[in-house]
PDB file of C-alpha atoms in Angstrom:
ATOM      1  CA  MET Q 666      47.364  35.115 211.159  1.00 89.00           C
ATOM      2  CA  ARG Q 667      50.762  36.700 211.579  1.00 89.00           C
ATOM      3  CA  GLU Q 668      51.866  34.386 214.371  1.00 91.00           C
ATOM      4  CA  LYS Q 669      50.195  31.116 213.351  1.00 91.00           C
ATOM      5  CA  LYS Q 670      50.180  31.306 209.541  1.00 91.00           C
ATOM      6  CA  LYS Q 671      53.061  33.772 209.017  1.00 93.00           C
ATOM      7  CA  ILE Q 672      51.073  36.133 206.778  1.00 94.00           C
ATOM      8  CA  ASP Q 673      50.168  39.809 207.143  1.00 94.00           C
ATOM      9  CA  VAL Q 674      47.310  41.891 205.795  1.00 95.00           C
ATOM     10  CA  LEU Q 675      48.637  45.359 205.033  1.00 95.00           C
ATOM     11  CA  VAL Q 676      46.279  48.285 204.458  1.00 96.00           C
ATOM     12  CA  TRP Q 677      47.468  51.403 202.657  1.00 94.00           C
ATOM     13  CA  ASN Q 678      45.832  54.604 201.504  1.00 94.00           C
ATOM     14  CA  CYS Q 679      46.118  56.883 198.499  1.00 91.00           C
ATOM     15  CA  ALA Q 680      44.118  59.701 196.933  1.00 92.00           C
ATOM     16  CA  CYS Q 681      41.545  57.143 195.700  1.00 92.00           C
ATOM     17  CA  GLY Q 682      40.892  55.504 199.080  1.00 95.00           C
ATOM     18  CA  TYR Q 683      42.290  52.390 200.752  1.00 96.00           C
ATOM     19  CA  GLY Q 684      43.755  49.182 199.380  1.00 95.00           C
ATOM     20  CA  TRP Q 685      45.218  46.045 200.887  1.00 95.00           C
ATOM     21  CA  GLU Q 686      47.881  43.414 200.309  1.00 95.00           C
ATOM     22  CA  VAL Q 687      48.450  39.954 201.774  1.00 95.00           C
ATOM     23  CA  SER Q 688      52.146  39.209 202.240  1.00 94.00           C
ATOM     24  CA  LYS Q 689      54.522  36.804 203.963  1.00 92.00           C
ATOM     25  CA  ALA Q 690      55.220  38.081 207.471  1.00 91.00           C
ATOM     26  CA  GLU Q 691      58.854  37.015 207.595  1.00 90.00           C
ATOM     27  CA  ASN Q 692      60.056  38.769 204.433  1.00 90.00           C
ATOM     28  CA  GLY Q 693      57.258  40.933 203.019  1.00 84.00           C
ATOM     29  CA  THR Q 694      56.859  38.980 199.767  1.00 87.00           C
ATOM     30  CA  GLY Q 695      53.497  39.903 198.266  1.00 89.00           C
ATOM     31  CA  LEU Q 696      51.004  37.059 197.892  1.00 90.00           C
ATOM     32  CA  ILE Q 697      47.777  38.854 196.875  1.00 88.00           C
ATOM     33  CA  LEU Q 698      47.137  42.488 195.921  1.00 88.00           C
ATOM     34  CA  PHE Q 699      43.665  44.040 196.141  1.00 86.00           C
ATOM     35  CA  ASP Q 700      41.440  43.420 193.149  1.00 82.00           C
ATOM     36  CA  ASP Q 701      39.508  46.650 192.452  1.00 86.00           C
ATOM     37  CA  LYS Q 702      36.337  45.356 194.133  1.00 89.00           C
ATOM     38  CA  GLY Q 703      36.173  48.121 196.731  1.00 93.00           C
ATOM     39  CA  ASP Q 704      33.084  50.144 197.532  1.00 93.00           C
ATOM     40  CA  ASN Q 705      34.386  53.215 195.658  1.00 93.00           C
ATOM     41  CA  LYS Q 706      33.084  52.369 192.187  1.00 90.00           C
ATOM     42  CA  ASP Q 707      35.218  55.029 190.471  1.00 91.00           C
ATOM     43  CA  SER Q 708      38.577  53.798 191.744  1.00 91.00           C
ATOM     44  CA  GLY Q 709      37.921  50.245 192.925  1.00 92.00           C
ATOM     45  CA  CYS Q 710      39.438  51.125 196.302  1.00 95.00           C
ATOM     46  CA  TRP Q 711      37.665  51.055 199.658  1.00 95.00           C
ATOM     47  CA  THR Q 712      36.329  54.178 201.332  1.00 96.00           C
ATOM     48  CA  SER Q 713      37.420  53.210 204.855  1.00 96.00           C
ATOM     49  CA  TYR Q 714      40.388  51.515 206.487  1.00 97.00           C
ATOM     50  CA  GLU Q 715      38.081  49.023 208.189  1.00 97.00           C
ATOM     51  CA  SER Q 716      36.390  47.897 204.971  1.00 96.00           C
ATOM     52  CA  ALA Q 717      39.749  47.429 203.221  1.00 96.00           C
ATOM     53  CA  LEU Q 718      41.084  45.464 206.191  1.00 96.00           C
ATOM     54  CA  SER Q 719      37.992  43.275 206.234  1.00 96.00           C
ATOM     55  CA  ALA Q 720      38.349  42.510 202.513  1.00 95.00           C
ATOM     56  CA  GLY Q 721      42.044  41.715 202.940  1.00 95.00           C
ATOM     57  CA  ILE Q 722      41.376  39.392 205.863  1.00 95.00           C
ATOM     58  CA  ALA Q 723      38.682  37.584 203.868  1.00 95.00           C
ATOM     59  CA  GLU Q 724      41.127  36.999 200.999  1.00 93.00           C
ATOM     60  CA  ALA Q 725      43.844  35.846 203.408  1.00 94.00           C
ATOM     61  CA  LEU Q 726      41.448  33.336 204.961  1.00 94.00           C
ATOM     62  CA  GLU Q 727      40.566  32.032 201.484  1.00 93.00           C
ATOM     63  CA  LEU Q 728      44.275  31.621 200.735  1.00 91.00           C
ATOM     64  CA  ILE Q 729      44.788  29.682 203.966  1.00 91.00           C
ATOM     65  CA  GLU Q 730      41.790  27.479 203.177  1.00 90.00           C
ATOM     66  CA  LYS Q 731      43.049  26.770 199.631  1.00 88.00           C
ATOM     67  CA  LYS Q 732      46.436  25.715 200.976  1.00 79.00           C
ATOM     68  CA  GLY Q 733      44.732  23.438 203.498  1.00 76.00           C
ATOM     69  CA  GLU Q 734      46.603  24.819 206.459  1.00 56.00           C
TER      70      GLU Q 734
END
């Protein structure tokens, strides 16, 4: 996605777990921030890096599909 569509999926962690963000690769402008639908029901974050990354990739693919690219 970074090379062909120029977007990144960034995964970050905090005390509550992991979150993600979809951003423009060339300048870091945020496009989508995680939406509290993670598997940790108390915080809304994800309990593993892999599950947060997977959710972020799914949202990025939806964004690409919506834009018709």
